[in-house]
Amino acid sequence: MSNVSARSRALPPSIYWLSLCSFAFGLCEFIAAGLLTPMARDLHASVAAAGGAIAAYALGAAIGAPVLTAMLARRPTRQILVATMLVLAAGSVAMAQAPALGALLGVRLVVGLAHGVFMAVASHAATNLVDPGRAGRALSIVWLGLTLALAGGVPLGTWLGAVSSWRWVFAAIGVLALCGAAGLRFAMPAARQDAAAASALDSLRAILQAPLLLAAGVAALVSVATFSFFTYVSPFLLQLGGLDADWLGAAMLCFGVCAIGGNLLGGWCADRPSALRCSVLALAALAINLLGFYALRAAPLALLALCGTLGLLFFALVTLSTMRLLRLAQQHCPGSDAVAAGLNIAAFNAGTAAGGVLGGALIVVFGLPAIALGGALAALLAMLLLWMQSQKLDAPL
C-alpha cells in the first residue's frame, strides 16, 4: 500500500525532462559571462561589446515570454516545447560557428525569444501535469534546471572553454538541446490543440489587468533588489571585503549551492496555505540580507554566508512569484496562464537589466557600498507593494 502511495505522489518523468531542458537554456544564457574574454578575442571585439551577448539574450527572453507565448497560446503544448528546444539546438550550433560578433548577437536574440517561450509554457505545463497540491513542487523542479546551470554548468562550461574553445561549449549545448527535445517528444503527454486558450490579443489584454501587473511589479523589484547588488558583487567583495580570488570563488559557490536549496524551498512554500506570508517574510529577509552586506562589508566570513543566503532568498522568491502570478491568472484571466507566466519571466529579465543600471548609477553617485542599500530599499518596496495588493484582493497575511 505504501509503495502505491509513493508512486502516486511521484512527479511524472516529463517534469524532469522539462528541468533538463531549462538547464540547457540556462546554460546558454549564463555561460556567456564566463566565456566573454575568449569570445571577444576570437571575434576581434572589445569585452564591453561582447557583453552585448548577455543583453541580447535577456532582451529576447523578455519579449518572447509574454508576446510570442500569447501568439502560440492555441498550439499544442508539446509541439511548442519541442520546437523551442530545436531552436536552441540550431542556435547553439550557429553560435559555435559565428564568424563575427554581429552574427552572434543576432542568434542570441533569437534563442532568447525561444527561451522566454519555453520557460513560460514549461511553467504552465508543469503545474498542469500534477495535482494542485504539488504544483509548487513541480514548478520548482523545472526552475531548478536554471539554478543548476548557474551553480554548476557555468563553472564547468567556463573550464571547458579555457581548455579547448568557447565554440565547443556552444556545440555541446546544441547536443544537450537535441537530447532534451527527444525526451520531451516521448515523455510529454500528447495534447490536442487547446480550444479553451484565449486568443493572442485577448491574452495580452487579460494580463494587463491591475492584479497581474502588480504581481509582475513585485517580481521585477525582486530582480532589481538582487541584481543592483549582485551585478557588482565581485568588486564589492574584492575591494570592500578585502577578499582574494579564492574567497571570491568560494562566495560564488556558496551562492550557487544555496540557490538550489532556495528553489526547492520556494516550491515547498508555494504549496502551503501561507504562501503569501512566506513571500512577504522572504522579501523582508532579502532586505535584511542586503543591509547585512553594507554593515558587515569588512567581515569576510559574514560576506560568505550572506552570499549564500542571497542565493537562497532570490531563487525562493522566483518560484513563489511565478506560482503567485499563475494563480492570479487562473482567477482573473482563465486560459491565459502560460502568458501570465511569460509576464513574470519578462518582469524578472527587465528587473535584472534595471538592477544593473541602478547599481551602476549608485556607484557613480554614492560609491560602491551604496549598492547594498539600494538593493535593500528595492526589496522593501517590493514587500510594501505585495502587502498592499494582498489588502486590495482581500487576502490578508
Tab-separated table of C-alpha atoms in Angstrom:
chain	number	residue	atom	x	y	z
A	1	MET	CA	0.000	0.000	0.000
A	2	SER	CA	2.827	2.404	0.871
A	3	ASN	CA	4.528	1.666	-2.461
A	4	VAL	CA	1.329	2.564	-4.322
A	5	SER	CA	1.076	5.807	-2.320
A	6	ALA	CA	4.714	6.686	-3.055
A	7	ARG	CA	4.206	6.063	-6.761
A	8	SER	CA	1.061	8.195	-6.809
A	9	ARG	CA	2.974	11.083	-5.261
A	10	ALA	CA	5.996	10.758	-7.554
A	11	LEU	CA	6.306	13.513	-10.146
A	12	PRO	CA	5.869	12.422	-13.783
A	13	PRO	CA	9.082	11.913	-15.831
A	14	SER	CA	8.147	14.823	-18.102
A	15	ILE	CA	8.787	17.234	-15.194
A	16	TYR	CA	12.423	16.114	-15.047
A	17	TRP	CA	12.793	16.399	-18.820
A	18	LEU	CA	11.488	19.963	-18.557
A	19	SER	CA	14.121	20.587	-15.872
A	20	LEU	CA	16.877	19.222	-18.143
A	21	CYS	CA	15.694	21.498	-20.950
A	22	SER	CA	15.614	24.538	-18.660
A	23	PHE	CA	19.200	23.608	-17.679
A	24	ALA	CA	20.196	23.727	-21.365
A	25	PHE	CA	18.544	27.118	-21.867
A	26	GLY	CA	20.012	28.445	-18.619
A	27	LEU	CA	23.488	27.300	-19.609
A	28	CYS	CA	23.171	29.019	-22.986
A	29	GLU	CA	22.132	32.242	-21.248
A	30	PHE	CA	24.596	32.357	-18.346
A	31	ILE	CA	27.703	30.804	-19.930
A	32	ALA	CA	28.342	33.943	-21.971
A	33	ALA	CA	29.534	35.668	-18.789
A	34	GLY	CA	32.196	33.008	-18.217
A	35	LEU	CA	33.315	32.972	-21.880
A	36	LEU	CA	33.253	36.718	-22.509
A	37	THR	CA	37.021	37.236	-22.760
A	38	PRO	CA	37.817	34.376	-25.218
A	39	MET	CA	34.710	35.245	-27.267
A	40	ALA	CA	35.798	38.881	-27.555
A	41	ARG	CA	39.341	37.886	-28.519
A	42	ASP	CA	38.240	35.358	-31.132
A	43	LEU	CA	35.635	37.668	-32.687
A	44	HIS	CA	38.002	40.695	-32.670
A	45	ALA	CA	35.745	42.760	-30.423
A	46	SER	CA	36.125	44.537	-27.099
A	47	VAL	CA	34.953	42.850	-23.908
A	48	ALA	CA	32.385	45.636	-23.462
A	49	ALA	CA	30.978	44.996	-26.942
A	50	ALA	CA	30.947	41.246	-26.367
A	51	GLY	CA	28.927	41.907	-23.219
A	52	GLY	CA	26.071	42.653	-25.595
A	53	ALA	CA	25.715	38.878	-25.949
A	54	ILE	CA	24.197	38.826	-22.452
A	55	ALA	CA	21.923	41.824	-23.075
A	56	ALA	CA	20.706	40.477	-26.450
A	57	TYR	CA	19.672	37.178	-24.890
A	58	ALA	CA	17.868	38.846	-21.967
A	59	LEU	CA	16.049	41.194	-24.369
A	60	GLY	CA	14.857	38.225	-26.444
A	61	ALA	CA	13.608	36.407	-23.335
A	62	ALA	CA	11.759	39.499	-22.106
A	63	ILE	CA	9.983	39.942	-25.452
A	64	GLY	CA	9.417	36.275	-26.215
A	65	ALA	CA	7.957	35.301	-22.859
A	66	PRO	CA	4.672	37.255	-22.977
A	67	VAL	CA	4.303	38.217	-26.660
A	68	LEU	CA	5.269	35.044	-28.529
A	69	THR	CA	3.668	32.861	-25.860
A	70	ALA	CA	0.387	34.699	-26.461
A	71	MET	CA	0.704	34.197	-30.214
A	72	LEU	CA	1.269	30.462	-29.722
A	73	ALA	CA	-1.321	30.006	-26.960
A	74	ARG	CA	-3.576	27.727	-29.012
A	75	ARG	CA	-0.832	25.439	-30.278
A	76	PRO	CA	-0.319	22.044	-28.568
A	77	THR	CA	1.985	22.372	-25.562
A	78	ARG	CA	4.310	19.519	-26.538
A	79	GLN	CA	4.715	20.960	-30.034
A	80	ILE	CA	5.744	24.367	-28.663
A	81	LEU	CA	8.215	22.890	-26.166
A	82	VAL	CA	9.896	20.620	-28.722
A	83	ALA	CA	10.062	23.445	-31.286
A	84	THR	CA	11.779	25.805	-28.822
A	85	MET	CA	14.335	23.119	-27.987
A	86	LEU	CA	15.077	22.694	-31.694
A	87	VAL	CA	15.585	26.467	-31.943
A	88	LEU	CA	18.074	26.206	-29.059
A	89	ALA	CA	19.871	23.310	-30.777
A	90	ALA	CA	20.139	25.100	-34.122
A	91	GLY	CA	21.004	28.410	-32.448
A	92	SER	CA	23.765	26.861	-30.340
A	93	VAL	CA	25.367	25.344	-33.442
A	94	ALA	CA	25.091	28.728	-35.185
A	95	MET	CA	26.759	30.414	-32.191
A	96	ALA	CA	29.563	27.864	-32.315
A	97	GLN	CA	30.182	28.827	-35.947
A	98	ALA	CA	29.578	32.591	-35.648
A	99	PRO	CA	32.116	34.465	-37.844
A	100	ALA	CA	31.610	37.866	-36.196
A	101	LEU	CA	30.076	39.489	-33.130
A	102	GLY	CA	27.071	40.847	-35.031
A	103	ALA	CA	26.039	37.373	-36.155
A	104	LEU	CA	26.464	36.033	-32.611
A	105	LEU	CA	24.274	38.790	-31.147
A	106	GLY	CA	21.545	38.160	-33.731
A	107	VAL	CA	21.462	34.436	-32.990
A	108	ARG	CA	21.400	35.003	-29.232
A	109	LEU	CA	18.435	37.359	-29.607
A	110	VAL	CA	16.509	34.625	-31.477
A	111	VAL	CA	17.444	31.946	-28.939
A	112	GLY	CA	16.434	34.342	-26.155
A	113	LEU	CA	12.978	34.586	-27.748
A	114	ALA	CA	12.723	30.775	-27.662
A	115	HIS	CA	13.953	30.770	-24.052
A	116	GLY	CA	11.158	33.106	-22.965
A	117	VAL	CA	8.507	30.988	-24.681
A	118	PHE	CA	9.902	27.722	-23.297
A	119	MET	CA	10.043	28.861	-19.674
A	120	ALA	CA	6.536	30.373	-19.830
A	121	VAL	CA	4.950	27.290	-21.410
A	122	ALA	CA	7.005	24.851	-19.296
A	123	SER	CA	5.981	26.628	-16.074
A	124	HIS	CA	2.326	26.398	-17.048
A	125	ALA	CA	2.655	22.776	-18.217
A	126	ALA	CA	4.401	21.670	-15.016
A	127	THR	CA	1.552	22.897	-12.814
A	128	ASN	CA	-0.992	21.129	-15.045
A	129	LEU	CA	0.842	17.790	-15.012
A	130	VAL	CA	0.296	17.294	-11.267
A	131	ASP	CA	-2.490	17.830	-8.753
A	132	PRO	CA	-2.827	21.389	-7.350
A	133	GLY	CA	-1.270	20.402	-4.022
A	134	ARG	CA	2.058	19.628	-5.731
A	135	ALA	CA	2.052	22.413	-8.333
A	136	GLY	CA	4.675	24.454	-6.463
A	137	ARG	CA	6.981	21.451	-6.139
A	138	ALA	CA	6.664	20.629	-9.843
A	139	LEU	CA	7.363	24.248	-10.777
A	140	SER	CA	10.432	24.356	-8.529
A	141	ILE	CA	11.873	21.262	-10.251
A	142	VAL	CA	11.514	22.923	-13.665
A	143	TRP	CA	13.207	26.110	-12.444
A	144	LEU	CA	15.845	24.013	-10.699
A	145	GLY	CA	17.379	23.404	-14.120
A	146	LEU	CA	18.159	27.122	-14.458
A	147	THR	CA	19.638	27.183	-10.972
A	148	LEU	CA	21.859	24.179	-11.665
A	149	ALA	CA	23.022	25.824	-14.884
A	150	LEU	CA	24.165	28.848	-12.880
A	151	ALA	CA	25.629	26.879	-9.975
A	152	GLY	CA	27.377	24.034	-11.793
A	153	GLY	CA	27.015	24.384	-15.550
A	154	VAL	CA	28.685	27.777	-15.859
A	155	PRO	CA	31.862	26.860	-13.896
A	156	LEU	CA	32.156	23.602	-15.879
A	157	GLY	CA	31.497	25.350	-19.190
A	158	THR	CA	33.987	28.103	-18.356
A	159	TRP	CA	36.642	25.484	-17.633
A	160	LEU	CA	35.854	23.652	-20.881
A	161	GLY	CA	36.115	26.908	-22.791
A	162	ALA	CA	39.511	27.588	-21.205
A	163	VAL	CA	41.000	24.166	-22.025
A	164	SER	CA	39.506	23.872	-25.523
A	165	SER	CA	37.387	26.565	-27.165
A	166	TRP	CA	34.245	28.546	-26.355
A	167	ARG	CA	32.810	27.260	-29.632
A	168	TRP	CA	32.870	23.679	-28.354
A	169	VAL	CA	30.852	24.744	-25.324
A	170	PHE	CA	28.007	26.005	-27.510
A	171	ALA	CA	28.238	22.904	-29.694
A	172	ALA	CA	27.806	20.778	-26.563
A	173	ILE	CA	24.742	22.836	-25.583
A	174	GLY	CA	23.308	22.077	-29.030
A	175	VAL	CA	23.686	18.336	-28.438
A	176	LEU	CA	22.084	18.670	-24.990
A	177	ALA	CA	19.170	20.583	-26.539
A	178	LEU	CA	18.588	17.800	-29.080
A	179	CYS	CA	18.514	15.240	-26.260
A	180	GLY	CA	16.002	17.408	-24.405
A	181	ALA	CA	13.797	17.744	-27.494
A	182	ALA	CA	13.784	13.962	-27.965
A	183	GLY	CA	12.982	13.389	-24.298
A	184	LEU	CA	10.046	15.809	-24.364
A	185	ARG	CA	8.746	14.299	-27.596
A	186	PHE	CA	8.299	10.926	-25.905
A	187	ALA	CA	7.739	11.901	-22.239
A	188	MET	CA	5.227	14.752	-22.588
A	189	PRO	CA	1.618	13.600	-22.983
A	190	ALA	CA	0.195	14.278	-26.427
A	191	ALA	CA	-2.338	17.064	-26.114
A	192	ARG	CA	-4.676	18.330	-28.750
A	193	GLN	CA	-4.962	21.971	-29.598
A	194	ASP	CA	-6.184	23.880	-26.562
A	195	ALA	CA	-9.538	25.303	-27.627
A	196	ALA	CA	-10.028	26.839	-24.180
A	197	ALA	CA	-6.925	29.009	-24.516
A	198	ALA	CA	-7.593	32.679	-25.167
A	199	SER	CA	-6.566	34.286	-28.434
A	200	ALA	CA	-3.264	36.160	-28.624
A	201	LEU	CA	-4.899	39.596	-28.410
A	202	ASP	CA	-7.257	38.542	-25.618
A	203	SER	CA	-4.366	37.026	-23.643
A	204	LEU	CA	-2.260	40.180	-23.907
A	205	ARG	CA	-5.238	42.292	-22.857
A	206	ALA	CA	-6.017	39.930	-19.997
A	207	ILE	CA	-2.557	40.060	-18.452
A	208	LEU	CA	-2.677	43.865	-18.393
A	209	GLN	CA	-5.177	43.691	-15.528
A	210	ALA	CA	-4.054	45.507	-12.363
A	211	PRO	CA	-3.613	42.402	-10.109
A	212	LEU	CA	-1.293	40.723	-12.619
A	213	LEU	CA	0.674	43.884	-13.338
A	214	LEU	CA	1.164	44.499	-9.608
A	215	ALA	CA	2.393	40.918	-9.145
A	216	ALA	CA	4.767	41.380	-12.089
A	217	GLY	CA	5.956	44.630	-10.493
A	218	VAL	CA	6.842	42.731	-7.325
A	219	ALA	CA	8.797	40.185	-9.388
A	220	ALA	CA	10.658	42.961	-11.197
A	221	LEU	CA	11.566	44.649	-7.891
A	222	VAL	CA	12.909	41.333	-6.548
A	223	SER	CA	15.317	41.253	-9.504
A	224	VAL	CA	16.169	44.952	-9.111
A	225	ALA	CA	16.971	44.386	-5.425
A	226	THR	CA	19.157	41.355	-6.118
A	227	PHE	CA	20.973	42.444	-9.262
A	228	SER	CA	21.605	46.062	-8.315
A	229	PHE	CA	23.968	44.392	-5.853
A	230	PHE	CA	24.891	41.058	-7.452
A	231	THR	CA	25.927	42.600	-10.790
A	232	TYR	CA	28.774	44.298	-8.907
A	233	VAL	CA	29.368	41.636	-6.264
A	234	SER	CA	32.910	40.952	-7.497
A	235	PRO	CA	34.321	44.484	-6.906
A	236	PHE	CA	32.278	44.743	-3.681
A	237	LEU	CA	33.872	41.611	-2.217
A	238	LEU	CA	37.360	42.273	-3.579
A	239	GLN	CA	37.628	45.997	-2.813
A	240	LEU	CA	35.481	46.455	0.303
A	241	GLY	CA	35.632	42.978	1.814
A	242	GLY	CA	39.341	42.540	1.120
A	243	LEU	CA	38.740	39.039	-0.270
A	244	ASP	CA	41.156	37.424	-2.708
A	245	ALA	CA	40.250	35.420	-5.821
A	246	ASP	CA	39.918	32.151	-3.860
A	247	TRP	CA	37.445	33.716	-1.424
A	248	LEU	CA	35.505	35.186	-4.336
A	249	GLY	CA	35.216	31.713	-5.885
A	250	ALA	CA	34.002	30.312	-2.566
A	251	ALA	CA	31.390	33.079	-2.313
A	252	MET	CA	30.073	32.299	-5.802
A	253	LEU	CA	29.954	28.590	-4.964
A	254	CYS	CA	28.015	29.417	-1.789
A	255	PHE	CA	25.540	31.481	-3.809
A	256	GLY	CA	25.018	28.675	-6.340
A	257	VAL	CA	24.636	25.832	-3.839
A	258	CYS	CA	22.202	27.784	-1.660
A	259	ALA	CA	20.268	28.852	-4.766
A	260	ILE	CA	19.415	25.179	-5.354
A	261	GLY	CA	18.018	24.965	-1.822
A	262	GLY	CA	16.114	28.211	-2.384
A	263	ASN	CA	14.461	26.785	-5.488
A	264	LEU	CA	13.192	23.752	-3.579
A	265	LEU	CA	12.223	25.839	-0.531
A	266	GLY	CA	10.207	28.189	-2.734
A	267	GLY	CA	8.323	25.252	-4.234
A	268	TRP	CA	7.517	23.873	-0.790
A	269	CYS	CA	6.304	27.275	0.435
A	270	ALA	CA	4.231	27.840	-2.722
A	271	ASP	CA	2.178	24.718	-1.915
A	272	ARG	CA	1.401	25.924	1.619
A	273	PRO	CA	-1.755	27.885	2.529
A	274	SER	CA	0.583	30.564	3.938
A	275	ALA	CA	2.389	31.128	0.601
A	276	LEU	CA	1.624	34.870	0.614
A	277	ARG	CA	3.018	35.293	4.127
A	278	CYS	CA	6.116	33.322	3.089
A	279	SER	CA	6.651	35.752	0.196
A	280	VAL	CA	6.406	38.800	2.460
A	281	LEU	CA	8.786	37.278	5.011
A	282	ALA	CA	11.248	36.316	2.253
A	283	LEU	CA	11.233	39.908	0.955
A	284	ALA	CA	11.879	41.211	4.469
A	285	ALA	CA	14.725	38.725	4.824
A	286	LEU	CA	16.130	39.829	1.435
A	287	ALA	CA	16.181	43.460	2.617
A	288	ILE	CA	17.921	42.463	5.875
A	289	ASN	CA	20.389	40.309	3.926
A	290	LEU	CA	21.372	43.229	1.679
A	291	LEU	CA	21.682	45.566	4.673
A	292	GLY	CA	23.983	42.928	6.155
A	293	PHE	CA	26.340	43.324	3.185
A	294	TYR	CA	26.572	47.036	3.965
A	295	ALA	CA	27.034	46.644	7.716
A	296	LEU	CA	29.427	43.657	7.590
A	297	ARG	CA	31.401	44.551	4.466
A	298	ALA	CA	34.701	44.241	6.346
A	299	ALA	CA	33.969	40.708	7.684
A	300	PRO	CA	34.953	38.039	5.092
A	301	LEU	CA	33.202	35.083	6.762
A	302	ALA	CA	29.985	37.058	7.156
A	303	LEU	CA	30.124	38.073	3.485
A	304	LEU	CA	30.494	34.421	2.507
A	305	ALA	CA	27.379	33.478	4.497
A	306	LEU	CA	25.433	36.445	3.126
A	307	CYS	CA	26.206	35.387	-0.466
A	308	GLY	CA	24.686	32.000	0.341
A	309	THR	CA	21.513	33.437	1.863
A	310	LEU	CA	21.184	35.881	-1.059
A	311	GLY	CA	21.062	32.940	-3.483
A	312	LEU	CA	18.607	31.068	-1.285
A	313	LEU	CA	16.211	34.015	-0.895
A	314	PHE	CA	16.289	35.160	-4.515
A	315	PHE	CA	15.533	31.761	-6.034
A	316	ALA	CA	12.867	31.006	-3.429
A	317	LEU	CA	11.185	34.274	-4.426
A	318	VAL	CA	11.454	33.391	-8.137
A	319	THR	CA	9.381	30.238	-7.595
A	320	LEU	CA	6.934	31.938	-5.219
A	321	SER	CA	6.390	34.866	-7.609
A	322	THR	CA	5.845	32.615	-10.631
A	323	MET	CA	3.318	30.481	-8.751
A	324	ARG	CA	1.521	33.578	-7.483
A	325	LEU	CA	1.138	35.012	-10.988
A	326	LEU	CA	-0.145	31.691	-12.325
A	327	ARG	CA	-2.772	31.508	-9.590
A	328	LEU	CA	-3.839	35.113	-10.155
A	329	ALA	CA	-4.176	34.350	-13.873
A	330	GLN	CA	-6.420	31.381	-13.085
A	331	GLN	CA	-8.669	33.740	-11.096
A	332	HIS	CA	-8.694	36.798	-13.358
A	333	CYS	CA	-7.997	35.511	-16.887
A	334	PRO	CA	-8.530	31.745	-17.269
A	335	GLY	CA	-6.965	30.420	-20.447
A	336	SER	CA	-4.063	32.888	-20.297
A	337	ASP	CA	-1.998	31.091	-17.625
A	338	ALA	CA	1.042	30.499	-19.823
A	339	VAL	CA	1.068	34.128	-20.990
A	340	ALA	CA	0.915	35.208	-17.338
A	341	ALA	CA	3.970	33.050	-16.624
A	342	GLY	CA	5.616	34.819	-19.553
A	343	LEU	CA	4.796	38.173	-17.986
A	344	ASN	CA	6.594	37.020	-14.847
A	345	ILE	CA	9.682	35.962	-16.826
A	346	ALA	CA	9.691	39.292	-18.676
A	347	ALA	CA	9.446	41.099	-15.339
A	348	PHE	CA	12.430	39.238	-13.910
A	349	ASN	CA	14.539	39.939	-17.013
A	350	ALA	CA	13.560	43.614	-17.051
A	351	GLY	CA	14.332	43.845	-13.343
A	352	THR	CA	17.741	42.256	-13.893
A	353	ALA	CA	18.624	44.851	-16.527
A	354	ALA	CA	17.220	47.728	-14.435
A	355	GLY	CA	19.103	46.471	-11.379
A	356	GLY	CA	22.391	46.629	-13.245
A	357	VAL	CA	21.661	50.203	-14.345
A	358	LEU	CA	20.606	51.236	-10.822
A	359	GLY	CA	23.698	49.679	-9.268
A	360	GLY	CA	25.980	51.465	-11.736
A	361	ALA	CA	24.295	54.806	-11.016
A	362	LEU	CA	24.587	54.306	-7.252
A	363	ILE	CA	28.301	53.551	-7.566
A	364	VAL	CA	28.895	56.715	-9.613
A	365	VAL	CA	26.925	58.982	-7.263
A	366	PHE	CA	27.413	57.460	-3.803
A	367	GLY	CA	30.192	54.889	-4.107
A	368	LEU	CA	30.378	51.085	-4.092
A	369	PRO	CA	28.841	50.463	-0.605
A	370	ALA	CA	25.591	52.135	-1.719
A	371	ILE	CA	24.579	49.218	-3.956
A	372	ALA	CA	23.673	47.174	-0.863
A	373	LEU	CA	21.475	49.976	0.482
A	374	GLY	CA	19.796	50.496	-2.900
A	375	GLY	CA	19.034	46.784	-3.155
A	376	ALA	CA	17.565	46.740	0.354
A	377	LEU	CA	15.272	49.673	-0.461
A	378	ALA	CA	14.031	47.881	-3.616
A	379	ALA	CA	13.267	44.756	-1.546
A	380	LEU	CA	11.319	46.826	0.998
A	381	LEU	CA	9.379	48.483	-1.822
A	382	ALA	CA	8.519	45.030	-3.227
A	383	MET	CA	7.327	43.934	0.221
A	384	LEU	CA	5.148	47.049	0.553
A	385	LEU	CA	3.671	46.520	-2.927
A	386	LEU	CA	2.862	42.877	-2.162
A	387	TRP	CA	1.265	43.808	1.163
A	388	MET	CA	-0.868	46.497	-0.495
A	389	GLN	CA	-2.002	44.054	-3.174
A	390	SER	CA	-2.945	41.458	-0.566
A	391	GLN	CA	-5.187	44.022	1.128
A	392	LYS	CA	-6.894	45.003	-2.139
A	393	LEU	CA	-7.565	41.374	-3.038
A	394	ASP	CA	-8.974	40.695	0.443
A	395	ALA	CA	-6.233	38.154	1.047
A	396	PRO	CA	-4.804	39.199	4.425
A	397	LEU	CA	-1.486	37.786	5.538
